mmCIF file of C-alpha atoms in Angstrom:
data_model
loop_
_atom_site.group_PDB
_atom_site.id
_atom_site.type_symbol
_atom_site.label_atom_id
_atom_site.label_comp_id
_atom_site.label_asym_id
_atom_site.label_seq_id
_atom_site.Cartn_x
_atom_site.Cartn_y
_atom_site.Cartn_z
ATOM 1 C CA UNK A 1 0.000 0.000 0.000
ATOM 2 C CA UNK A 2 3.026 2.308 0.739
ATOM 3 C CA UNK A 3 4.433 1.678 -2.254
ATOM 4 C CA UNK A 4 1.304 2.535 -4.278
ATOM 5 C CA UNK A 5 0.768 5.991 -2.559
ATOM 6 C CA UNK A 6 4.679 6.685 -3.037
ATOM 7 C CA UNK A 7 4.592 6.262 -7.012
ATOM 8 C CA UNK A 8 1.391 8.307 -6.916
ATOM 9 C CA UNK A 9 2.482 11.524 -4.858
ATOM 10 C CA UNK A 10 5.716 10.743 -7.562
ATOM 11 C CA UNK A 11 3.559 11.195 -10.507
ATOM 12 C CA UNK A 12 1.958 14.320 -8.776
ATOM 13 C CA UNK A 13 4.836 16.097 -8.449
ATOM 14 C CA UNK A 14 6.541 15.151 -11.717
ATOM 15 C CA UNK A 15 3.303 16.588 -13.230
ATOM 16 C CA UNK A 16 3.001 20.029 -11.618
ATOM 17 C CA UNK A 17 5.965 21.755 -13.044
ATOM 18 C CA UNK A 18 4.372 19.738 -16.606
ATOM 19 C CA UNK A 19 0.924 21.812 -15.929
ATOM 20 C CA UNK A 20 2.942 24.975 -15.085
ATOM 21 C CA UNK A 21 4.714 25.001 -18.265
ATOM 22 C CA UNK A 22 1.536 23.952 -20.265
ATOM 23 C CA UNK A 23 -0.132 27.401 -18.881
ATOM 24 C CA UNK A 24 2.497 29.884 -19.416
ATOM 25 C CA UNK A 25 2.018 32.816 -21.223
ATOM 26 C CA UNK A 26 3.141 32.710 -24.966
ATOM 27 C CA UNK A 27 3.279 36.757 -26.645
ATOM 28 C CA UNK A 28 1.941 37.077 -29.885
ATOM 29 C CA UNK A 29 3.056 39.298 -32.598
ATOM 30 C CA UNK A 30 2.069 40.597 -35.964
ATOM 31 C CA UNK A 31 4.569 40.912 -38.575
ATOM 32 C CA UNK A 32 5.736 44.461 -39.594
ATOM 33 C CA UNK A 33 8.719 44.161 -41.764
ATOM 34 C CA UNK A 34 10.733 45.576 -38.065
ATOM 35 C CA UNK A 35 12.653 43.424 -35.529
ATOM 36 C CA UNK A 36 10.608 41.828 -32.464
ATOM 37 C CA UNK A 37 12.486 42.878 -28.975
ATOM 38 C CA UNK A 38 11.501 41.365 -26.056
ATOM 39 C CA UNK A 39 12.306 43.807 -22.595
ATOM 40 C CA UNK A 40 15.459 42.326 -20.655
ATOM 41 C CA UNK A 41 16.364 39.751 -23.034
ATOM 42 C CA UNK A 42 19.575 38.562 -23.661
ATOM 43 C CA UNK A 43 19.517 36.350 -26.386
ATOM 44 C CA UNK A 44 17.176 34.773 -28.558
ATOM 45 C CA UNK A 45 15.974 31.444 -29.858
ATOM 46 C CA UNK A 46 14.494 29.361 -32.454
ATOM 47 C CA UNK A 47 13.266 25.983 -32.652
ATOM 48 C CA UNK A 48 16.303 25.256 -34.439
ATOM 49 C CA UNK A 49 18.860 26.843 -32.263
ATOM 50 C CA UNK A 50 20.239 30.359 -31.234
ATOM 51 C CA UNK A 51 20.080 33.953 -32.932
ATOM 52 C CA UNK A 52 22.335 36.471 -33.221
ATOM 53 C CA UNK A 53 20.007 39.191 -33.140
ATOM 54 C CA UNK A 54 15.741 39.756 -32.667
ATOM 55 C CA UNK A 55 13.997 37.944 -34.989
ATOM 56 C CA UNK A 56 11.859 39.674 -37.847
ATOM 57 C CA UNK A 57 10.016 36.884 -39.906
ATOM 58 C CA UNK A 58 7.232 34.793 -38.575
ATOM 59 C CA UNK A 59 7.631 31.983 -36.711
ATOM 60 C CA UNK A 60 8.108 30.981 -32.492
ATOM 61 C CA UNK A 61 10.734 31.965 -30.488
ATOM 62 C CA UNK A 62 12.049 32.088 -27.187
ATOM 63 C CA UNK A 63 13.753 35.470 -25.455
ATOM 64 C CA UNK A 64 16.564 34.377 -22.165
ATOM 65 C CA UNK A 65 15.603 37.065 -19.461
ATOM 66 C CA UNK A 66 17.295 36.970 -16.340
ATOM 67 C CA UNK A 67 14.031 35.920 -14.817
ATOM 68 C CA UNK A 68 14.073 32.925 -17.586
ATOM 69 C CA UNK A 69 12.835 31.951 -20.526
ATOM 70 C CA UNK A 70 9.787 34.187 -22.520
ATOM 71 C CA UNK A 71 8.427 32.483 -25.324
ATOM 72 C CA UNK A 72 6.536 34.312 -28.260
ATOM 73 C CA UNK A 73 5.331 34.494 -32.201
ATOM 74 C CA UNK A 74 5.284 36.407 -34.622
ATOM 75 C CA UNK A 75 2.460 35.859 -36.801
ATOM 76 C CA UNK A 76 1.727 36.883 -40.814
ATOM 77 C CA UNK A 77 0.038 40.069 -41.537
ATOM 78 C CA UNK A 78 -3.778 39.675 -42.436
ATOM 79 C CA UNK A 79 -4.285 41.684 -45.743
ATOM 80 C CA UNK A 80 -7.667 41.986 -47.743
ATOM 81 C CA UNK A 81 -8.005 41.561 -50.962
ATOM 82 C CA UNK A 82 -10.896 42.130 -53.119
ATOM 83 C CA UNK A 83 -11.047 39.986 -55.805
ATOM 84 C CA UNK A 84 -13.207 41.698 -59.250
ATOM 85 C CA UNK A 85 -13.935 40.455 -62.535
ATOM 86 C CA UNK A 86 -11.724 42.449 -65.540
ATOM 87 C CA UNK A 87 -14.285 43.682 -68.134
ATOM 88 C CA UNK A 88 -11.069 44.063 -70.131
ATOM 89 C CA UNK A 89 -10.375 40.282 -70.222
ATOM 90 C CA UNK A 90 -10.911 38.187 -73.288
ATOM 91 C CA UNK A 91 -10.027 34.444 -74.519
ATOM 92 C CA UNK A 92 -6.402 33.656 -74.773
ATOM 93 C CA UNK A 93 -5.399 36.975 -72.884
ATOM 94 C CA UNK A 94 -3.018 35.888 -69.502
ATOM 95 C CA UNK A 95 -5.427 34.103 -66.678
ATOM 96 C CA UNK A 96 -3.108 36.442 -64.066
ATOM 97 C CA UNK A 97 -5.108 39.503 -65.602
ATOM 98 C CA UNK A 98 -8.462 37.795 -65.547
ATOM 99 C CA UNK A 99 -9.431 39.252 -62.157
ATOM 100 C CA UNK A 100 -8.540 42.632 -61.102
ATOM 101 C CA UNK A 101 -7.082 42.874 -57.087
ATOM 102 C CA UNK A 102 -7.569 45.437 -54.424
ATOM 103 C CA UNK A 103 -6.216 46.436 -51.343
ATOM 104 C CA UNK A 104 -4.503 48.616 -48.846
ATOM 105 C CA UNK A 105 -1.138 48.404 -49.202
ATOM 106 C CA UNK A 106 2.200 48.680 -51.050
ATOM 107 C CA UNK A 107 2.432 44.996 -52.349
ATOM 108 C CA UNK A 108 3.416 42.826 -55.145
ATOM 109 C CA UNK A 109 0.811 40.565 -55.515
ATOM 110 C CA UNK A 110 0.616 37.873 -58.369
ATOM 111 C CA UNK A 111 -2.932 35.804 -58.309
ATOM 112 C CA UNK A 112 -2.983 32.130 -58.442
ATOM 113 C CA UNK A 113 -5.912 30.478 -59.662
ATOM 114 C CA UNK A 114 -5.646 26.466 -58.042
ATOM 115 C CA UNK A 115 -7.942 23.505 -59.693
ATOM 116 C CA UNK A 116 -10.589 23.821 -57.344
ATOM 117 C CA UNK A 117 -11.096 27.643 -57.856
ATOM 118 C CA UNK A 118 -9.873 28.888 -55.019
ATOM 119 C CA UNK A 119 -7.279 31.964 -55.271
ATOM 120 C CA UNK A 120 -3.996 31.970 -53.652
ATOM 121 C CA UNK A 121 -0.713 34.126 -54.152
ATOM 122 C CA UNK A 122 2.559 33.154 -54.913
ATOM 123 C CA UNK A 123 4.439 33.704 -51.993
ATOM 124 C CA UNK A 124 6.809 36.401 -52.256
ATOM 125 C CA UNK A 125 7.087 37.528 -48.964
ATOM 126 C CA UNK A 126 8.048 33.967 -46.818
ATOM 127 C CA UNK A 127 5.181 33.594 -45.327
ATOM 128 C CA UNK A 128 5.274 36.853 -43.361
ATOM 129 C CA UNK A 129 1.743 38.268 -45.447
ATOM 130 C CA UNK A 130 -1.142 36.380 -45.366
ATOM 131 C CA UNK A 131 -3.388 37.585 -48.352
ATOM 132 C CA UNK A 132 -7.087 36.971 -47.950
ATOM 133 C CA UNK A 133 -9.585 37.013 -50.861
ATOM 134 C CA UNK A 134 -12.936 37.999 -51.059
ATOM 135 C CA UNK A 135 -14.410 36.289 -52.115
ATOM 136 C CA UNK A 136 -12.220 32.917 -51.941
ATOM 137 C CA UNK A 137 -13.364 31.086 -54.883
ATOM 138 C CA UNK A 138 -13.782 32.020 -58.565
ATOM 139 C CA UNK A 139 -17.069 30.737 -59.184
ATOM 140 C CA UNK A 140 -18.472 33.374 -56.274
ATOM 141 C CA UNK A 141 -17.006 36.229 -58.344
ATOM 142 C CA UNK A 142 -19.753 37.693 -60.361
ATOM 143 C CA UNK A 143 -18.530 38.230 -63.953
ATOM 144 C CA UNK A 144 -19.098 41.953 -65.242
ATOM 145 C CA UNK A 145 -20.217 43.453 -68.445
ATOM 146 C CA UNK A 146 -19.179 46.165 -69.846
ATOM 147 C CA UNK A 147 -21.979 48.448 -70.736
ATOM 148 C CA UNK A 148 -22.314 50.272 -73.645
ATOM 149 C CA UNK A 149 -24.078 53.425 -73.648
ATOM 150 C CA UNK A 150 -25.142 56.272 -75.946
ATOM 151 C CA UNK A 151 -27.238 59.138 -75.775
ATOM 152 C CA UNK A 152 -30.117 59.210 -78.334
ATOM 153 C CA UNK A 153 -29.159 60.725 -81.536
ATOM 154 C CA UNK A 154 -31.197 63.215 -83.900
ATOM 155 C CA UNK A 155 -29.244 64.029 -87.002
ATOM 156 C CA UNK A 156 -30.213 65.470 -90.750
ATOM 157 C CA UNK A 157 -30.092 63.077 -93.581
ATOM 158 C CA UNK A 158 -26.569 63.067 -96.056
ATOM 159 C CA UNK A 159 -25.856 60.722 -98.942
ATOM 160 C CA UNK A 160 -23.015 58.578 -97.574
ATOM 161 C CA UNK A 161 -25.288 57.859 -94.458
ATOM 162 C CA UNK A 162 -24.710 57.915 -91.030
ATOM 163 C CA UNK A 163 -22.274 55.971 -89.113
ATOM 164 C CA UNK A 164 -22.550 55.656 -85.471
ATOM 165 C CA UNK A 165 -18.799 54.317 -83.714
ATOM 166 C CA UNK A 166 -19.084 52.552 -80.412
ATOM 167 C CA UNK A 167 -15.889 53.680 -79.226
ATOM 168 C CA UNK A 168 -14.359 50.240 -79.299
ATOM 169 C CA UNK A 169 -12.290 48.891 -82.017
ATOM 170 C CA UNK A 170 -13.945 45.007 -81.228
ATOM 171 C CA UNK A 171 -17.050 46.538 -82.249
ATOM 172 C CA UNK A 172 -18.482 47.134 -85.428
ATOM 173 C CA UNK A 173 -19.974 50.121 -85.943
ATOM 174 C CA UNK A 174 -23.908 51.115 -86.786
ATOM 175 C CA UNK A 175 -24.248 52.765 -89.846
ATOM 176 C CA UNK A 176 -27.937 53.921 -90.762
ATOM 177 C CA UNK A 177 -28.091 54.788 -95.049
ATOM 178 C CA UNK A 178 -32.274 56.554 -94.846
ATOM 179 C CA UNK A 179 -34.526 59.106 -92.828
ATOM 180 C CA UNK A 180 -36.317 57.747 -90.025
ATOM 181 C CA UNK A 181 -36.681 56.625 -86.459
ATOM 182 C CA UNK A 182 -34.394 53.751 -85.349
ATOM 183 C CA UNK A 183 -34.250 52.237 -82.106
ATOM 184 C CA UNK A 184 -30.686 50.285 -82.185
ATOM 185 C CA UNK A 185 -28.440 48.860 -80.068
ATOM 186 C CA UNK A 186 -24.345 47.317 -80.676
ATOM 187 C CA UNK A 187 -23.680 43.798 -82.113
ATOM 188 C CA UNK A 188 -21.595 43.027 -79.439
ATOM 189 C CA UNK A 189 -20.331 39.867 -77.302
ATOM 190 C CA UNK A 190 -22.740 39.103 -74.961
ATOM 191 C CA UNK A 191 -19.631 37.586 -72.642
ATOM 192 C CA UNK A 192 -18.382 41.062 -72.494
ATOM 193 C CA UNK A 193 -20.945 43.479 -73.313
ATOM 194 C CA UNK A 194 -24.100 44.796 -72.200
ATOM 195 C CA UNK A 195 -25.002 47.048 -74.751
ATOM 196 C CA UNK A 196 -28.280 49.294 -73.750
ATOM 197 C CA UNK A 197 -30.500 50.381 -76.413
ATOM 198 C CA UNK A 198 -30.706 53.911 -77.869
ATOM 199 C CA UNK A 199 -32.986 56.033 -80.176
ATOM 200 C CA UNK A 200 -31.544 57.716 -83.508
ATOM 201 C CA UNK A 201 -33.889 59.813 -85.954
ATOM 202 C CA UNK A 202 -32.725 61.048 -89.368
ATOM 203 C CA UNK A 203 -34.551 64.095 -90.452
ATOM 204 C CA UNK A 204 -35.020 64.331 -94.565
ATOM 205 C CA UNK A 205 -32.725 66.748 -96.087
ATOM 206 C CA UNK A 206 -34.917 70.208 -97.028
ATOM 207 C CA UNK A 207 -34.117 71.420 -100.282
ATOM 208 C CA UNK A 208 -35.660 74.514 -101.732
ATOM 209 C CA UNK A 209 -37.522 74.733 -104.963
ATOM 210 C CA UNK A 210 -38.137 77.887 -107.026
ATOM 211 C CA UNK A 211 -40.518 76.694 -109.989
ATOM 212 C CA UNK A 212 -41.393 77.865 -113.080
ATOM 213 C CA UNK A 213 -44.457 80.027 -113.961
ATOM 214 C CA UNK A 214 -47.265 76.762 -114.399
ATOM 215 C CA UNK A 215 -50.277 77.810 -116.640
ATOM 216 C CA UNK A 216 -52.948 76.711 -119.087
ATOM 217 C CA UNK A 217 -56.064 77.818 -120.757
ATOM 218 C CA UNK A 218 -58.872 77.185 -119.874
ATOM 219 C CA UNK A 219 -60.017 73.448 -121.419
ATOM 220 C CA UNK A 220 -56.343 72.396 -121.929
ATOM 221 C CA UNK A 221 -54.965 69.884 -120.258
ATOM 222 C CA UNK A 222 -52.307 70.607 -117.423
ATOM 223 C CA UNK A 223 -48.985 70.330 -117.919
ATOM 224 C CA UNK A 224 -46.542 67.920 -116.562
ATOM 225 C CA UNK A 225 -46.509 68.553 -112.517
ATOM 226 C CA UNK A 226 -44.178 65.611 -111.929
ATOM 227 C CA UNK A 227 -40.103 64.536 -111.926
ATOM 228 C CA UNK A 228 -38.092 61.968 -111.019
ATOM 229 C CA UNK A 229 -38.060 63.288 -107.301
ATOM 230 C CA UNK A 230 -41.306 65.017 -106.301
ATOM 231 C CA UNK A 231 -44.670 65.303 -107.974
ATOM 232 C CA UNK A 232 -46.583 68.830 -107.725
ATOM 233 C CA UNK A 233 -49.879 68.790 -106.562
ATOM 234 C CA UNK A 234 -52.509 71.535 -107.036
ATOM 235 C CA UNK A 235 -55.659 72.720 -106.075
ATOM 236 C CA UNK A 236 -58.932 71.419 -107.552
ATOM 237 C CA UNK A 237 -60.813 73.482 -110.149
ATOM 238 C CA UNK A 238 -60.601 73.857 -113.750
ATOM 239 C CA UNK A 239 -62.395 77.643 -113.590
ATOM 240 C CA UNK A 240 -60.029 80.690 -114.960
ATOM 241 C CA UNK A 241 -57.216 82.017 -111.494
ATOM 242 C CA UNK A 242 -54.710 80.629 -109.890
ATOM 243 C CA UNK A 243 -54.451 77.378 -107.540
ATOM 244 C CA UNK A 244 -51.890 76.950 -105.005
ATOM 245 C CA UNK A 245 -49.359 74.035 -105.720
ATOM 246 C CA UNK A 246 -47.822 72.124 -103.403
ATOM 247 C CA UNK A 247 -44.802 68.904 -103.588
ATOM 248 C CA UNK A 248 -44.735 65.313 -102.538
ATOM 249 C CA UNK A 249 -41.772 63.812 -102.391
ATOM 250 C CA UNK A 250 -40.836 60.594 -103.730
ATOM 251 C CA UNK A 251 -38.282 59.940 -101.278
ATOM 252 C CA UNK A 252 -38.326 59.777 -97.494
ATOM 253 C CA UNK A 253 -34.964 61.086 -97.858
ATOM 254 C CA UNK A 254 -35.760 64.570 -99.212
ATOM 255 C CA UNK A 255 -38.323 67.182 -98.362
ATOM 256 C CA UNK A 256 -39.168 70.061 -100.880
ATOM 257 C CA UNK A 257 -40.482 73.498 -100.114
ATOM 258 C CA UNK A 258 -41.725 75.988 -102.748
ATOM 259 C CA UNK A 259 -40.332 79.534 -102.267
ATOM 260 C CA UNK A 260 -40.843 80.907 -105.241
ATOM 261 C CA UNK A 261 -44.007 80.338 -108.085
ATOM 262 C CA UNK A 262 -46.037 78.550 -105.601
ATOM 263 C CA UNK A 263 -49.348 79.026 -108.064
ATOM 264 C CA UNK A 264 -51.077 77.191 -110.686
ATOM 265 C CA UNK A 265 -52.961 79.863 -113.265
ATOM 266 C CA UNK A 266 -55.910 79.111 -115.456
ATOM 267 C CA UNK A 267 -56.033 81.805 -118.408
ATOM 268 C CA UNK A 268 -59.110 82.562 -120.741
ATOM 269 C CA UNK A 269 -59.346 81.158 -124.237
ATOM 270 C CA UNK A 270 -60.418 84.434 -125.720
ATOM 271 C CA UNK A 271 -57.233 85.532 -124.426
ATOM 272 C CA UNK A 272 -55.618 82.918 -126.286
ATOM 273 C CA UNK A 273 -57.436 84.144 -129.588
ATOM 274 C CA UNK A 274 -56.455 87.306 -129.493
ATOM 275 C CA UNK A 275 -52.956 86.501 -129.258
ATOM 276 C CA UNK A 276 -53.075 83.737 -131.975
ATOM 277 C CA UNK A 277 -54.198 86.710 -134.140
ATOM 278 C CA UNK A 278 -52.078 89.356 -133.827
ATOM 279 C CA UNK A 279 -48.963 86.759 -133.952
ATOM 280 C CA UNK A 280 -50.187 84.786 -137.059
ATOM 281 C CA UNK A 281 -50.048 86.412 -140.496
ATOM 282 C CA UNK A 282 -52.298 85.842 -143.603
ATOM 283 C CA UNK A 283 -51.877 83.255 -146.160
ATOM 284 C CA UNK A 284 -51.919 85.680 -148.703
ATOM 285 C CA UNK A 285 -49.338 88.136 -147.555
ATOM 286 C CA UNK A 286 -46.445 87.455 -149.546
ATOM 287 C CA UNK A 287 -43.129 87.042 -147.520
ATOM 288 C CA UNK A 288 -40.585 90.031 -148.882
ATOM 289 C CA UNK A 289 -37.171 89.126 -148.873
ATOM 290 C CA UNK A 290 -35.299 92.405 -148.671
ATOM 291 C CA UNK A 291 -32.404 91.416 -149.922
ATOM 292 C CA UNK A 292 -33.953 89.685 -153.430
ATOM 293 C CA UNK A 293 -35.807 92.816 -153.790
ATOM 294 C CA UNK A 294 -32.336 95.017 -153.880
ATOM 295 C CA UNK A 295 -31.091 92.144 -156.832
ATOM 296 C CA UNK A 296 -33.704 92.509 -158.783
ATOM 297 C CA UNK A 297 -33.789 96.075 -158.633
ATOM 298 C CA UNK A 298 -30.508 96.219 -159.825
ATOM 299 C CA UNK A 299 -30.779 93.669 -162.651
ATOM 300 C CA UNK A 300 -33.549 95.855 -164.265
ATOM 301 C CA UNK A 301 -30.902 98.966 -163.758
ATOM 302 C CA UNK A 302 -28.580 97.457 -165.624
ATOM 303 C CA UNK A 303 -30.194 95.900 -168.224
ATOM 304 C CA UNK A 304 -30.996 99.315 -169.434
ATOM 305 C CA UNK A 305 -27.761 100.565 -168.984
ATOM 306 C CA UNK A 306 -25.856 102.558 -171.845
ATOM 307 C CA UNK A 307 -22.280 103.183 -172.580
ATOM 308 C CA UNK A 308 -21.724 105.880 -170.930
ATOM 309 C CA UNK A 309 -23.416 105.234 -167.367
ATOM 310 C CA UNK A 310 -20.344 102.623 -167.025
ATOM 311 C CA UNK A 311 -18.877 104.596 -163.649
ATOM 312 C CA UNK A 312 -22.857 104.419 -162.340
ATOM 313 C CA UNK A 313 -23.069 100.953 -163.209
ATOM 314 C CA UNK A 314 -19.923 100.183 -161.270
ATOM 315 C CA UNK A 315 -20.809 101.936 -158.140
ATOM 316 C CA UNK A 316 -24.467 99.701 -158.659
ATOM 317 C CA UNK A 317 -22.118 96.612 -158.836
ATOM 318 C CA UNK A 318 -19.924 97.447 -155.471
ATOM 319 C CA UNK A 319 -23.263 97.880 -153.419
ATOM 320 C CA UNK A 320 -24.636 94.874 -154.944
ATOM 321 C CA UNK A 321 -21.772 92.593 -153.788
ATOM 322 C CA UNK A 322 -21.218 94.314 -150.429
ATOM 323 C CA UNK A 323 -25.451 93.890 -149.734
ATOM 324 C CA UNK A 324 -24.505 90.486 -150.834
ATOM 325 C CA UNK A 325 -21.681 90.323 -147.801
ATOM 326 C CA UNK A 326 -23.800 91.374 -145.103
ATOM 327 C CA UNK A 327 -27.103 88.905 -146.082
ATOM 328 C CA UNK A 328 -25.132 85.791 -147.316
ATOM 329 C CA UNK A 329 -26.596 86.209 -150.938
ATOM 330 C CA UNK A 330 -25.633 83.261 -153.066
ATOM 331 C CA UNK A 331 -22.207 83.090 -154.581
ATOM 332 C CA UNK A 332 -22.716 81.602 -158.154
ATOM 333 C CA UNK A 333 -25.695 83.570 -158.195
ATOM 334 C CA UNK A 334 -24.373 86.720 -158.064
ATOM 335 C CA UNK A 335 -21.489 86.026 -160.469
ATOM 336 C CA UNK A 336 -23.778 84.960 -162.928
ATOM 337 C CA UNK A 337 -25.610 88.325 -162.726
ATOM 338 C CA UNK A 338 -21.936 90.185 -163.106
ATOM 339 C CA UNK A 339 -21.175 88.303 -166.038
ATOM 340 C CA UNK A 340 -24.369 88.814 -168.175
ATOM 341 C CA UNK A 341 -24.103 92.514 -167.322
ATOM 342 C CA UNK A 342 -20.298 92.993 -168.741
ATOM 343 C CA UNK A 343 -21.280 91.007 -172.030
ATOM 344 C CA UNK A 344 -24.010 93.502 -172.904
ATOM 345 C CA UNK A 345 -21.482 96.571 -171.728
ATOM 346 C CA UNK A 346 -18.783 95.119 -174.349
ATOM 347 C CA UNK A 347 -21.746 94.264 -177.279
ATOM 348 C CA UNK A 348 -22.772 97.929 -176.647
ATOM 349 C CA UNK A 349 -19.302 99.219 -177.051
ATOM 350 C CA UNK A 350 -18.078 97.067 -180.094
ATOM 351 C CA UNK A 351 -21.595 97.984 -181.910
ATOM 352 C CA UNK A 352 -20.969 101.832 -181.774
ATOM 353 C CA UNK A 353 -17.381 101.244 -182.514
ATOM 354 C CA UNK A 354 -18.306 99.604 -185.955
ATOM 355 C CA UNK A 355 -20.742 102.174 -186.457
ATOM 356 C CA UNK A 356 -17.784 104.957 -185.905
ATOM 357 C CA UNK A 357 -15.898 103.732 -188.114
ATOM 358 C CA UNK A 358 -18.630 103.002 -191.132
ATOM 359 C CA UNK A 359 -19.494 106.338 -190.865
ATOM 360 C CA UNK A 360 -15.769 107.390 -191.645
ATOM 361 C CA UNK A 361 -14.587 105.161 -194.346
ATOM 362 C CA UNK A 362 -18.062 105.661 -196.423
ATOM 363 C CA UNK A 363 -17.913 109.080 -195.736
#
C-alpha cells in the first residue's frame, strides 16, 4: 500500500511543473517588416537553435531574461483583398489579368488560380503576409459586363449615311443609309458586353424649290406637274385664277419646299385668240425678202444701162456685192448676174465702134 501511494504523490509532483509550463504565457506578434524585442532579453531562440540578433520573420521563439525563458510568435500580416472580374479580359489573354485585385497596401501581388477555384498568391514575402480574398473562390465572383451606352441621336439626312462608332475597335460600328426613327443597339459579345438600347432619328434633307411660272387655258390639259423626285400637286378646279401648288416627295430622304411660283394659273381662251391673231399672219401676204428685192432692182438697172453710165453701173455693182456680204446672198448667183451685165457693156461698145468707123470710111 506504501508503495502505491509513493509512485502516486511521484507522478503528482513530476506533473506540476508539466501543468505549469503547459499554462504559461506565450506573446503574440504581428509581422511588420521591423525586428521583435523582447524587454530584458539577452539572447534569442528558435526551434532550431540560437540567434544572433531579434527575430523579424514569422515563426516561435524564445527570449533568455534573467528571470528565464519568454516564449513568443510572430504571426503573418492579415491583408484583404478584393477579388473583381476584368471587363477588359478576353479568350487567350493571360489568366493572371483575368481578375482585377484590391487592397490597402504597397504589395506585389501575383494571383494564383488552383484547380478547385480557389485563389492563392505566390508567396513572395516567406510567409510573413497572409493575403485573404474575397471572395475565396472564382465561381463566387460575379462576372461583369461592360456596358455600352449612348445618348439618343437626332441628325439630318446626307448621302453617304450615317455611321454611329461605339468607341471600341472590337465593335463594329452602326451605320444607318435613310430618314427615319431607329431604335438600335451594338452587335456586341454578350460575354463582355451589355449594350443598352438607344434612339436615332434622321430628319429628310430640305431642299428649296423655285418653280417655273405653271399655266394653261382654260379646257387644256395641265402640264406635266411631276419629276423623277417630287410630284406637284394643285388645287382642284378647272375655272379661270390661280391654284396653289404644293410637292410630294418621292423619297423619305428629301423634303421640298416651294419659295418661289407657288401658283397654278388658269387663263381665258379668248385671251388665247387674241394673241393667236395678232402673232399669225395671212396666207396671202407674200413674204418680202429684202435682200432679193435690192437684186432685182438692180438687174432691171442694168439691163438698161448705156455706154456711158459705165462709172454708175460700177458703183451699182460694189453695193450689190457688199449687200450680198452682209445677207449671205448666193455666190454663183451673183457672179452669174456680173457676167451677163459685162457682155451687154462690151456688145454695146463694139456695136458703136463699128458704127464709128462706117461712118468714116463711107464718108
Amino acid at each position: 500500500m506504501r508503495r502505491i501511494l509513493g509512485v502516486f504523490m511521484a507522478l503528482f509532483m513530476l506533473c506540476v511543473p508539466i501543468g505549469i509550463q503547459a499554462e504559461e504565457e506565450v506573446l503574440s506578434f504581428e509581422y511588420t517588416g521591423q525586428k521583435i524585442e523582447i524587454d530584458g532579453a539577452e539572447g534569442y531562440f528558435s526551434t532550431t537553435g540560437p540567434l544572433e540578433d531579434a527575430p523579424i520573420d514569422c515563426g516561435k521563439y524564445f527570449a533568455n531574461t534573467g528571470g528565464g525563458y519568454v516564449t513568443f510568435e510572430i504571426n503573418p500580416k492579415k491583408v484583404l483583398v478584393n477579388v473583381n472580374y476584368n471587363k477588359n479580359w478576353r479568350e487567350g489573354d493571360s489568366e493572371e489579368n483575368k481578375y482585377l485585385c484590391k487592397f490597402d497596401g504597397d504589395y506585389e501581388l501575383k494571383l494564383k488560380i488552383l484547380p478547385n477555384g480557389d485563389f492563392v498568391s505566390f508567396d513572395r514575402y516567406d510567409g510573413n503576409i497572409d493575403f485573404q480574398f474575397e471572395p475565396k473562390n472564382e465561381k463566387d465572383v460575379p462576372v461583369g459586363k461592360t456596358k455600352i451606352t449612348r445618348p439618343d441621336v437626332e441628325v439630318v439626312y446626307y448621302e453617304d449615311g450615317y455611321k454611329i462608332d461605339s468607341g471600341r475597335s472590337d465593335i463594329e460600328p452602326i451605320l444607318l443609309k435613310d430618314a427615319g426613327e431607329y431604335i438600335v443597339s451594338f452587335d456586341a459579345d454578350s460575354r463582355y458586353y451589355e449594350s443598352i438600347p438607344f434612339k436615332v432619328t434622321i430628319l429628310p434633307k430640305t431642299i428649296e424649290l423655285q418653280l417655273p411660272n405653271y399655266q394653261k387655258y382654260v379646257g387644256e390639259n395641265d402640264p406635266v406637274l411631276e419629276t423623277d423626285d417630287y410630284i406637284l400637286i394643285r388645287e382642284h378646279g378647272e375655272e379661270i385664277g390661280n391654284y396653289k401648288l404644293t410637292v410630294k416627295s418621292k423619297s423619305k430622304n428629301y423634303k421640298y419646299e416651294i419659295v418661289a411660283n407657288d401658283t397654278f394659273t388658269i387663263l381665258d381662251t379668248k385671251l388665247h385668240d387674241i394673241r393667236k391673231e395678232t402673232t399669225i399672219q395671212p396666207d396671202n401676204e407674200e413674204k418680202k425678202d429684202p435682200l432679193l428685192f435690192i437684186n432685182a432692182s438692180n438687174k432691171d438697172k442694168n439691163k438698161y444701162a448705156s455706154a456711158t453710165d459705165m462709172e454708175s453701173n460700177k458703183d451699182i455693182e460694189t453695193n450689190v456685192d457688199k449687200e450680198s456680204q452682209k445677207t449671205e446672198t448666193n455666190v454663183v448667183t451673183g457672179v452669174s448676174n456680173l457676167t451677163s451685165m459685162y457682155l451687154f457693156l462690151m456688145i454695146s461698145s463694139l456695136t458703136g465702134i463699128l458704127y464709128i468707123v462706117k461712118k468714116v470710111l463711107f464718108n
